[in-house]
CSV table of C-alpha atoms and ligand atoms in Angstrom, one decimal:
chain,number,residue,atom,x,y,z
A,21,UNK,CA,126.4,-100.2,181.7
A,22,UNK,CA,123.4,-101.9,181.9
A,23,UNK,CA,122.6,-101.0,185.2
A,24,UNK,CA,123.0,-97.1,183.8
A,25,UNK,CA,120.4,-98.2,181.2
A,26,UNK,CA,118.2,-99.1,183.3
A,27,UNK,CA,118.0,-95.9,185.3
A,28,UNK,CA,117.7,-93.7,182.1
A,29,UNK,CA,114.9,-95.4,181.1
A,30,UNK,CA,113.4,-94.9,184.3
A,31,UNK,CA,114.1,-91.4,184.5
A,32,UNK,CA,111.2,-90.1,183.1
A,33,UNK,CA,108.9,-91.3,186.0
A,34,UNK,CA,111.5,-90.4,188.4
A,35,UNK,CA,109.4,-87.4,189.6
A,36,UNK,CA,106.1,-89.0,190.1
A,37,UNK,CA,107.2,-91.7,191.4
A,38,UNK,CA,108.9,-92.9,194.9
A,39,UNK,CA,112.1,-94.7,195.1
A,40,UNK,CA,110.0,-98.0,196.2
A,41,UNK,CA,107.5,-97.9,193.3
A,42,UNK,CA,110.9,-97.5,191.0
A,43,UNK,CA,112.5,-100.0,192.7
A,44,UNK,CA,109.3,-102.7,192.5
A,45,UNK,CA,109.7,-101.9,188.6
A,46,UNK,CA,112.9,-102.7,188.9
A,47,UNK,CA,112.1,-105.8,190.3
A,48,UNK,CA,109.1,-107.0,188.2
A,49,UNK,CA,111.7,-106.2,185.1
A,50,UNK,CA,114.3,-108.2,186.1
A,51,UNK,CA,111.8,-111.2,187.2
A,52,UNK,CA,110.0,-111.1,183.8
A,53,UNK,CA,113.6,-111.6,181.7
A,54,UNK,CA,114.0,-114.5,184.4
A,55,UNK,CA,110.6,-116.3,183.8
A,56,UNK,CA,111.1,-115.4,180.0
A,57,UNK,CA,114.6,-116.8,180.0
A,58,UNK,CA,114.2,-120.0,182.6
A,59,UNK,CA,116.5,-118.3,185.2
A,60,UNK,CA,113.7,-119.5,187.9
A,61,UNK,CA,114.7,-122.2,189.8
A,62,UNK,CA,114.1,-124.5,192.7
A,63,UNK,CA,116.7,-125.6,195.9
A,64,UNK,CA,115.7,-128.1,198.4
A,65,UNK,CA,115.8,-128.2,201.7
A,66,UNK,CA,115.8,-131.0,203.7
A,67,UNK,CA,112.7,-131.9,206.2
A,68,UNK,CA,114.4,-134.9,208.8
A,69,UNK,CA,112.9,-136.9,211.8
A,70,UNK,CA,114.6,-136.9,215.0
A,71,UNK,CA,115.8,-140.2,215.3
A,72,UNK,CA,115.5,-141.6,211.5
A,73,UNK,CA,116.1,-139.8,207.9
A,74,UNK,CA,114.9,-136.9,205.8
A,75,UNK,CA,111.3,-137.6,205.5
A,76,UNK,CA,111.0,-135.1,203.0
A,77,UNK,CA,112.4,-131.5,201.5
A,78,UNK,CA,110.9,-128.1,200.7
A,79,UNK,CA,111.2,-126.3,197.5
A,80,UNK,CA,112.5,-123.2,197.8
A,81,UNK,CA,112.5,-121.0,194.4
A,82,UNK,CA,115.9,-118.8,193.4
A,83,UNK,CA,117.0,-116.6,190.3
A,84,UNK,CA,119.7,-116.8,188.3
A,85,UNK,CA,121.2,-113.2,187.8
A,86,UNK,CA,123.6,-112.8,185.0
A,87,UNK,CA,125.5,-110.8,187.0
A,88,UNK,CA,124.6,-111.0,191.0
A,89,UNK,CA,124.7,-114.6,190.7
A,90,UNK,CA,122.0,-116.9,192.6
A,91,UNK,CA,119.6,-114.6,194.2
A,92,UNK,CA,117.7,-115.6,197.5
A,93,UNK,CA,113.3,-114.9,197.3
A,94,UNK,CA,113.9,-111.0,199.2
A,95,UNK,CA,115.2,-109.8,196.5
A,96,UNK,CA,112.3,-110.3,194.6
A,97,UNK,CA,110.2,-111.1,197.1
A,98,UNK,CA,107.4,-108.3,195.4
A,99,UNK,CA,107.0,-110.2,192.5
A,100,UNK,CA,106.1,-113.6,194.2
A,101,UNK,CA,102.9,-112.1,195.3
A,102,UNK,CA,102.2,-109.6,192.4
A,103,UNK,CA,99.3,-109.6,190.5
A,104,UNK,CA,100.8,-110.4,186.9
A,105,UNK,CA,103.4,-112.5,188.0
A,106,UNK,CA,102.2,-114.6,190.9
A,107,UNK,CA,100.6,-117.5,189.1
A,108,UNK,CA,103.0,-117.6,186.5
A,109,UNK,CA,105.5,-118.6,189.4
A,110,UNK,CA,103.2,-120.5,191.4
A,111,UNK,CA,102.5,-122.6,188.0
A,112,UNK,CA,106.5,-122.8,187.6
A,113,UNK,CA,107.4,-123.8,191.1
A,114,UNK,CA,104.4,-126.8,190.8
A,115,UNK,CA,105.3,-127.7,187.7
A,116,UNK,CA,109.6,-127.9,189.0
A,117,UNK,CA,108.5,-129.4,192.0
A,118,UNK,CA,106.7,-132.1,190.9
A,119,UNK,CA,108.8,-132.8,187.9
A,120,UNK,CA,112.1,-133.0,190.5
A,121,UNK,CA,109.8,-135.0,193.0
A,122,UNK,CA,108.5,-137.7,190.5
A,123,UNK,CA,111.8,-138.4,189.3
A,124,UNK,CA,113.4,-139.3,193.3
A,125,UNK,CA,110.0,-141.1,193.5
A,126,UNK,CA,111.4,-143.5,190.2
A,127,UNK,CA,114.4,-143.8,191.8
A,128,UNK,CA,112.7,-145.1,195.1
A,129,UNK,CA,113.6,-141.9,197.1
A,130,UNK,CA,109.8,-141.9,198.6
A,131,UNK,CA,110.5,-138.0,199.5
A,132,UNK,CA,107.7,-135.6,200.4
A,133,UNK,CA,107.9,-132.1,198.6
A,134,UNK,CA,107.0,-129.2,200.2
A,135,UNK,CA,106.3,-126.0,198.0
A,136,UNK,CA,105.1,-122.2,199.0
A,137,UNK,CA,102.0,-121.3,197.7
A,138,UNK,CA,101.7,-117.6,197.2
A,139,UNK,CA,97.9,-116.2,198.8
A,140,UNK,CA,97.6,-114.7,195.3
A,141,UNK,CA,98.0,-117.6,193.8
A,142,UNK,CA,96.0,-119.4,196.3
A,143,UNK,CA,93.1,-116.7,196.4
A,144,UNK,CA,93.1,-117.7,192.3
A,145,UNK,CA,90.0,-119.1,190.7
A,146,UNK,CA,92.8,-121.0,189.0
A,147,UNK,CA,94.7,-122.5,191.4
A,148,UNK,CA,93.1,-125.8,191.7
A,149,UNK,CA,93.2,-126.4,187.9
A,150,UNK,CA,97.0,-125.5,187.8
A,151,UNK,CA,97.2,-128.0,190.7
A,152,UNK,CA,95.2,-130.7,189.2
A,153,UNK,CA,96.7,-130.1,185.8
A,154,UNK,CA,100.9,-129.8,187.4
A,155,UNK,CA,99.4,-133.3,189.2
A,156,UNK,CA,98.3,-134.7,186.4
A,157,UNK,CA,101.8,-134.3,184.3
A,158,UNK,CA,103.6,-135.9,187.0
A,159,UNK,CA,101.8,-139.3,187.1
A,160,UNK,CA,104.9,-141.0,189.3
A,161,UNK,CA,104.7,-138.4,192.0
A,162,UNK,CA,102.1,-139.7,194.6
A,163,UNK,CA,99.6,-137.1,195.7
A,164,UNK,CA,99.9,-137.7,198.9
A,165,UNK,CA,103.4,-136.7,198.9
A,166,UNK,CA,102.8,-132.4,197.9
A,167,UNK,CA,102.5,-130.4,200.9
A,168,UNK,CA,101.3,-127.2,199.9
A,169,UNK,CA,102.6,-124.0,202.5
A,170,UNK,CA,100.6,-121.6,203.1
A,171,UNK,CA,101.5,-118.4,205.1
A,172,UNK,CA,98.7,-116.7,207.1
A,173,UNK,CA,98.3,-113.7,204.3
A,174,UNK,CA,96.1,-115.9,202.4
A,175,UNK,CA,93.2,-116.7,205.0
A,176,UNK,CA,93.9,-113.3,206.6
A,177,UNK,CA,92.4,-111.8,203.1
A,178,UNK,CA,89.6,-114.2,202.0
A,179,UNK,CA,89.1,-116.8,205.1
A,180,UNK,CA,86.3,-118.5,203.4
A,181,UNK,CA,87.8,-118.8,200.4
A,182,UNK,CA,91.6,-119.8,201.6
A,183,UNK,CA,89.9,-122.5,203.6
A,184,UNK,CA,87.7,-124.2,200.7
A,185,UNK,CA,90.7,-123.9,198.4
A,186,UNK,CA,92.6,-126.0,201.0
A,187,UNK,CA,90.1,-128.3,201.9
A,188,UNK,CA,89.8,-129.0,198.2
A,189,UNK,CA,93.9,-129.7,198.1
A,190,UNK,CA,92.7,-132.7,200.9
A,191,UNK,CA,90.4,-133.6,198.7
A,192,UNK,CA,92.8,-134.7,196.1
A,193,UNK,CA,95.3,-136.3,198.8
A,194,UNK,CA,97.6,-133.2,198.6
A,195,UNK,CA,98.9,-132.2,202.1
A,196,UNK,CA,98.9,-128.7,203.5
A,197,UNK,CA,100.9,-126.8,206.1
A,198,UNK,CA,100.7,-123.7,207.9
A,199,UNK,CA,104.1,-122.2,207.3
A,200,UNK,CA,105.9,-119.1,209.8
A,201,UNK,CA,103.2,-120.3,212.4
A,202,UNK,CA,102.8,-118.0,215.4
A,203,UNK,CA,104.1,-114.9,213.6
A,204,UNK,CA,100.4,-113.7,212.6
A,205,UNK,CA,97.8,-112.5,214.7
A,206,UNK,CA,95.7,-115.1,214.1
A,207,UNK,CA,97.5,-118.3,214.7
A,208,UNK,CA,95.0,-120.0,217.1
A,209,UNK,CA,91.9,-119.0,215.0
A,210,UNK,CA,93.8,-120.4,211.6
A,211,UNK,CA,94.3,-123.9,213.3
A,212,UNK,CA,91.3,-124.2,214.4
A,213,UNK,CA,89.4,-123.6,211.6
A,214,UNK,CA,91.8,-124.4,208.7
A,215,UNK,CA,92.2,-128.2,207.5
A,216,UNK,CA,96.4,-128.7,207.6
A,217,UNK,CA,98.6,-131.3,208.4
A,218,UNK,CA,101.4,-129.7,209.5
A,219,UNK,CA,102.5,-126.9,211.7
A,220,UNK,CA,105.8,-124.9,210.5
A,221,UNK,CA,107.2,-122.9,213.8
A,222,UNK,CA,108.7,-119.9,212.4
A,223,UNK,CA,112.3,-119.7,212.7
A,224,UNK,CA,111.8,-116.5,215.0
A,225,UNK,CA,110.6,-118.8,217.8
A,226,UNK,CA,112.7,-121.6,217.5
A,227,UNK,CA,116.3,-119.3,217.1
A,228,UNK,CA,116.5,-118.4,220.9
A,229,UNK,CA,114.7,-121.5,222.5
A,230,UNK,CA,118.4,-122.2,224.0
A,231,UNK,CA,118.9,-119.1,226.0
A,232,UNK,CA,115.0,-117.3,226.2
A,233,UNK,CA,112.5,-119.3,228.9
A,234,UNK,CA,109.7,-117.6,226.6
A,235,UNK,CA,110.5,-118.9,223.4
A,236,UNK,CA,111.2,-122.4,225.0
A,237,UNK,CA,107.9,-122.2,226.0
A,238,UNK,CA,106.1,-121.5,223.5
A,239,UNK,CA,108.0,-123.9,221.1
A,240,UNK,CA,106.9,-126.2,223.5
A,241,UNK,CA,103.1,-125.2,223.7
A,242,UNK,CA,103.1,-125.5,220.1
A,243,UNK,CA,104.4,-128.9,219.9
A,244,UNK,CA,102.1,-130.1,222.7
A,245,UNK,CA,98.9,-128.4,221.0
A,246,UNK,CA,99.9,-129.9,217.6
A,247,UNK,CA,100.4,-133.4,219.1
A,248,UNK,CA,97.2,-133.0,220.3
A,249,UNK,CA,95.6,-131.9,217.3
A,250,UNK,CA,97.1,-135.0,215.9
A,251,UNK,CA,99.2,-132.3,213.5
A,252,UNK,CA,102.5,-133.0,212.7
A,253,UNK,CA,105.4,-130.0,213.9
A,254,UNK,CA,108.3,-128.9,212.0
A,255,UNK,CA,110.6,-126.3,213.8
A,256,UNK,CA,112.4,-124.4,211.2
A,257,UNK,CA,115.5,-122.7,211.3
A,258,UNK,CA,117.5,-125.2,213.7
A,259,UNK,CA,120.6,-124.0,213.3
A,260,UNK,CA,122.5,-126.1,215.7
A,261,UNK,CA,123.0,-129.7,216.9
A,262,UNK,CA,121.9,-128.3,220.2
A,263,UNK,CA,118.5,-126.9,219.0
A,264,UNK,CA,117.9,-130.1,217.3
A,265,UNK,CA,118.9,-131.9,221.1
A,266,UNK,CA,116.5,-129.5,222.7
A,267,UNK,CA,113.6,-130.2,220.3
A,268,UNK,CA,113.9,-133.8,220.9
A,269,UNK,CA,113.4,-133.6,224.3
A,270,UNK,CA,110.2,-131.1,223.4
A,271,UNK,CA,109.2,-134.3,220.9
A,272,UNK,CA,108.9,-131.9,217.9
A,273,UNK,CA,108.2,-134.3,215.1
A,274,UNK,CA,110.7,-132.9,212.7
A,275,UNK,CA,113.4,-130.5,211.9
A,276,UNK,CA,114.6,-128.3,208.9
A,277,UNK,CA,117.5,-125.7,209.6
A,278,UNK,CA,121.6,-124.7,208.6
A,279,UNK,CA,122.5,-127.5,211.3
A,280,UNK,CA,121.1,-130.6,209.1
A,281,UNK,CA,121.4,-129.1,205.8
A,282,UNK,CA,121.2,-125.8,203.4
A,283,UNK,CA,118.7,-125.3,200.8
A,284,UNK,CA,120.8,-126.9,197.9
A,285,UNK,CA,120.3,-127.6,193.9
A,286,UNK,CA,118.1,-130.9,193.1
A,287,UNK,CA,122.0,-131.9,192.0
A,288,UNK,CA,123.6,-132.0,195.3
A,289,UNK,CA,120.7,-134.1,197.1
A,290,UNK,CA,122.0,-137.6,196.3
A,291,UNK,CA,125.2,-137.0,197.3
A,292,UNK,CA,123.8,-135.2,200.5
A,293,UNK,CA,121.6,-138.2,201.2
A,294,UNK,CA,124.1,-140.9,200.8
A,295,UNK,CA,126.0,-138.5,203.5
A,296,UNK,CA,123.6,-137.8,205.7
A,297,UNK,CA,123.5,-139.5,209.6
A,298,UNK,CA,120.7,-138.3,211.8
A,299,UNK,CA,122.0,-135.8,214.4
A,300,UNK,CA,120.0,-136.8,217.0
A,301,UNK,CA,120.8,-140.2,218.6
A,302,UNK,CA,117.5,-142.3,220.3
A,303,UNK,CA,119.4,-142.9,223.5
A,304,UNK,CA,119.6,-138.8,223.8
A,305,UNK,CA,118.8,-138.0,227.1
A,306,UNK,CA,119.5,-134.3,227.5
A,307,UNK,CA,116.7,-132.3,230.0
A,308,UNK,CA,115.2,-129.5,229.4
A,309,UNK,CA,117.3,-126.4,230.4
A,310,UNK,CA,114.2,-124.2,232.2
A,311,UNK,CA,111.2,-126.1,234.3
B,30,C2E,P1,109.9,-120.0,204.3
B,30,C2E,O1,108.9,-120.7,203.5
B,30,C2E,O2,109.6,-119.8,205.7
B,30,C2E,O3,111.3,-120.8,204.1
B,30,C2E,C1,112.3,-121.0,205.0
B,30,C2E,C2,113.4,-120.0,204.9
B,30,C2E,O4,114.3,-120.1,205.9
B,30,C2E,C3,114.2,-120.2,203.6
B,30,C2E,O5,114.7,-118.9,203.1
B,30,C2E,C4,115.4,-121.0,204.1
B,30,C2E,O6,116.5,-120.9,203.3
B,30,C2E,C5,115.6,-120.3,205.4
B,30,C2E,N1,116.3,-121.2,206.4
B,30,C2E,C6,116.3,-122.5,206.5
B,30,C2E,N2,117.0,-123.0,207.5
B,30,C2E,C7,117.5,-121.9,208.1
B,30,C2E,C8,118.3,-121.7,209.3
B,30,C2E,O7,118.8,-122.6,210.0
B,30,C2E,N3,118.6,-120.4,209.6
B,30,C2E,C9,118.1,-119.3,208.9
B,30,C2E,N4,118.5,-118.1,209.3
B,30,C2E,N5,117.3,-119.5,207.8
B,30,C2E,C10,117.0,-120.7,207.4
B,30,C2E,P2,114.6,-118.5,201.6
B,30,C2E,O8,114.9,-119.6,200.7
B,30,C2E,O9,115.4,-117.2,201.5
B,30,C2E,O10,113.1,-118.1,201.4
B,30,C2E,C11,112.5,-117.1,202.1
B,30,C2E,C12,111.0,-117.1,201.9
B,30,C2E,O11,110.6,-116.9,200.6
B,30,C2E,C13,110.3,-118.4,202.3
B,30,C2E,O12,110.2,-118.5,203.7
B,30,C2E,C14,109.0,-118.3,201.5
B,30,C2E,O13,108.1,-117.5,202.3
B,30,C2E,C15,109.4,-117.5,200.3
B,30,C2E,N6,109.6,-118.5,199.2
B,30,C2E,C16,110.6,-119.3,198.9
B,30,C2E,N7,110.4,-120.0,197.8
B,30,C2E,C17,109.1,-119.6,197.3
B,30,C2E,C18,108.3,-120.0,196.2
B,30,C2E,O14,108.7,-120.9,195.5
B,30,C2E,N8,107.1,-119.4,196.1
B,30,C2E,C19,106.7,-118.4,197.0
B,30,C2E,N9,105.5,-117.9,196.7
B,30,C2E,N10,107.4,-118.1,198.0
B,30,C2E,C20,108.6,-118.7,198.2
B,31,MG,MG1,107.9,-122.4,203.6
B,32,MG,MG1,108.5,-120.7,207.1
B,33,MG,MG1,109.4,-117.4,206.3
């Protein structure tokens, strides 16, 4: 009935508007009850070395639907970059984040947190004050240990400005990574130019490195230049034990994927963790599969 509601009230605009217009209302409704109601929340992810533990985890935001239950980013994937509601997320996600990462840093869980930064929220002149301030209400979470993602839509609108924004998240010891790397057109350009720490292989590349020569060898291209750039690699999306073998040979620093874990509540981590035995033996001697 509500759902019935909802198109009724809608009605009105239904002839000057199309059916994606009506349905990014939709959206930006149903995220505004969920900021206004704390239905926003964050899963984690775990981030693991090859041969030791989880070195870290990223945040990864969901809504709480009355009805649809938990709700995955797509489907409101309009309002994460939207221009009344991106900060008010980004803010959220920070403030979560760090709250969830200072207390595993009291109970001697010396996890890095990873959290998406939206290029809206990025491109803000308020970012680095919500990032200082979210920082500064979570004394016991180390600097050092936020890693700030950042997609390529951000320098692809405002280079100069994506770049000093980062280079100011350095500045006060917070890490950054370029996430879904090698899916833009500008990949090469953004590492050269952008100060990060970490490389994030899209999951795109990594999914057929088992059975395409191609995608092997670019996942390996990417490693090797990252190794060389003295970056650190994550492939994500490993969703096998046999990826992770194959990206041990390729000495990929570090995995995050359905074979080590799903994004879960801050809940189920412990319990996860006490768990958890690396999948990926030291003695592992598997070779390549193309030359
Ligand atoms: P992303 O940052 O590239 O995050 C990785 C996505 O891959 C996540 O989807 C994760 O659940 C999924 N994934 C992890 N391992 C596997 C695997 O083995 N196989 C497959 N098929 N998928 C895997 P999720 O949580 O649905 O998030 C999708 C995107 O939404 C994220 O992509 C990110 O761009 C965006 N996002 C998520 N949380 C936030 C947030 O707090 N703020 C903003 N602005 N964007 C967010
Ligand atoms: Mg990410
Ligand atoms: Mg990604
Ligand atoms: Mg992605």
């Amino acid at each position: 009935a509500a759902k019935d509601g909802g198109r009724n009230r809608y009605a009105f605009f239904a002839g000057s508007m199309d059916e994606q217009q009506r349905q990014e209302m939709e959206i930006y409704a149903m995220t505004e009850n969920a900021l206004a109601e704390r239905r926003l929340i964050l899963f984690y992810q775990p981030v693991v070395e090859l041969h030791n533990g989880v070195i870290g985890v990223e945040a990864l935001i969901r809504m709480e639907h009355p009805k649809r239950g938990i709700l995955l980013p797509a489907a409101f994937a309009s309002s994460l970059d939207h221009p009344r509601l991106a900060r008010r997320i980004g803010c959220l996600v920070l403030d979560q984040a760090l709250d969830q990462g200072a207390i595993w840093h009291r109970q001697g869980l010396t996890l890095r947190i990873a959290v998406n930064i939206s290029a809206r929220h990025l491109l803000d002149d308020a970012f680095l004050t919500d990032l200082q301030e979210a920082l500064a209400r979570y004394p016991d979470m180390p600097h050092e240990a936020l890693e700030v993602e950042v997609t390529e839509s951000a320098p692809m609108l405002d280079f100069r400005r994506a770049r000093e924004t980062l280079l100011a998240c350095n500045q006060l010891g917070v890490r950054v990574a370029l996430d879904d790397f090698g899916t833009g057109s500008a990949s090469l350009t953004y590492l050269q130019k952008l100060p990060a720490q970490t490389i994030k292989v899209d999951q795109s590349f990594v999914r057929d490195i088992i059975n395409d020569p191609r995608d092997f060898a670019i996942v390996a291209g990417v490693v090797t230049t990252a190794r060389m750039l003295g970056l650190e690699v994550i492939a994500e999306g490993v969703e096998t034990v046999e990826h992770a073998h194959l990206l041990t040979t390729l000495e990929c620093h570090a995995l995050q994927g359905y074979a080590i874990a799903k994004p879960m509540p801050a809940s189920a981590f412990s319990g996860w963790l006490k768990d958890y035995k690396p999948l990926v033996k030291k003695d592992n001697d598997i070779s390549p599969p193309f030359q």
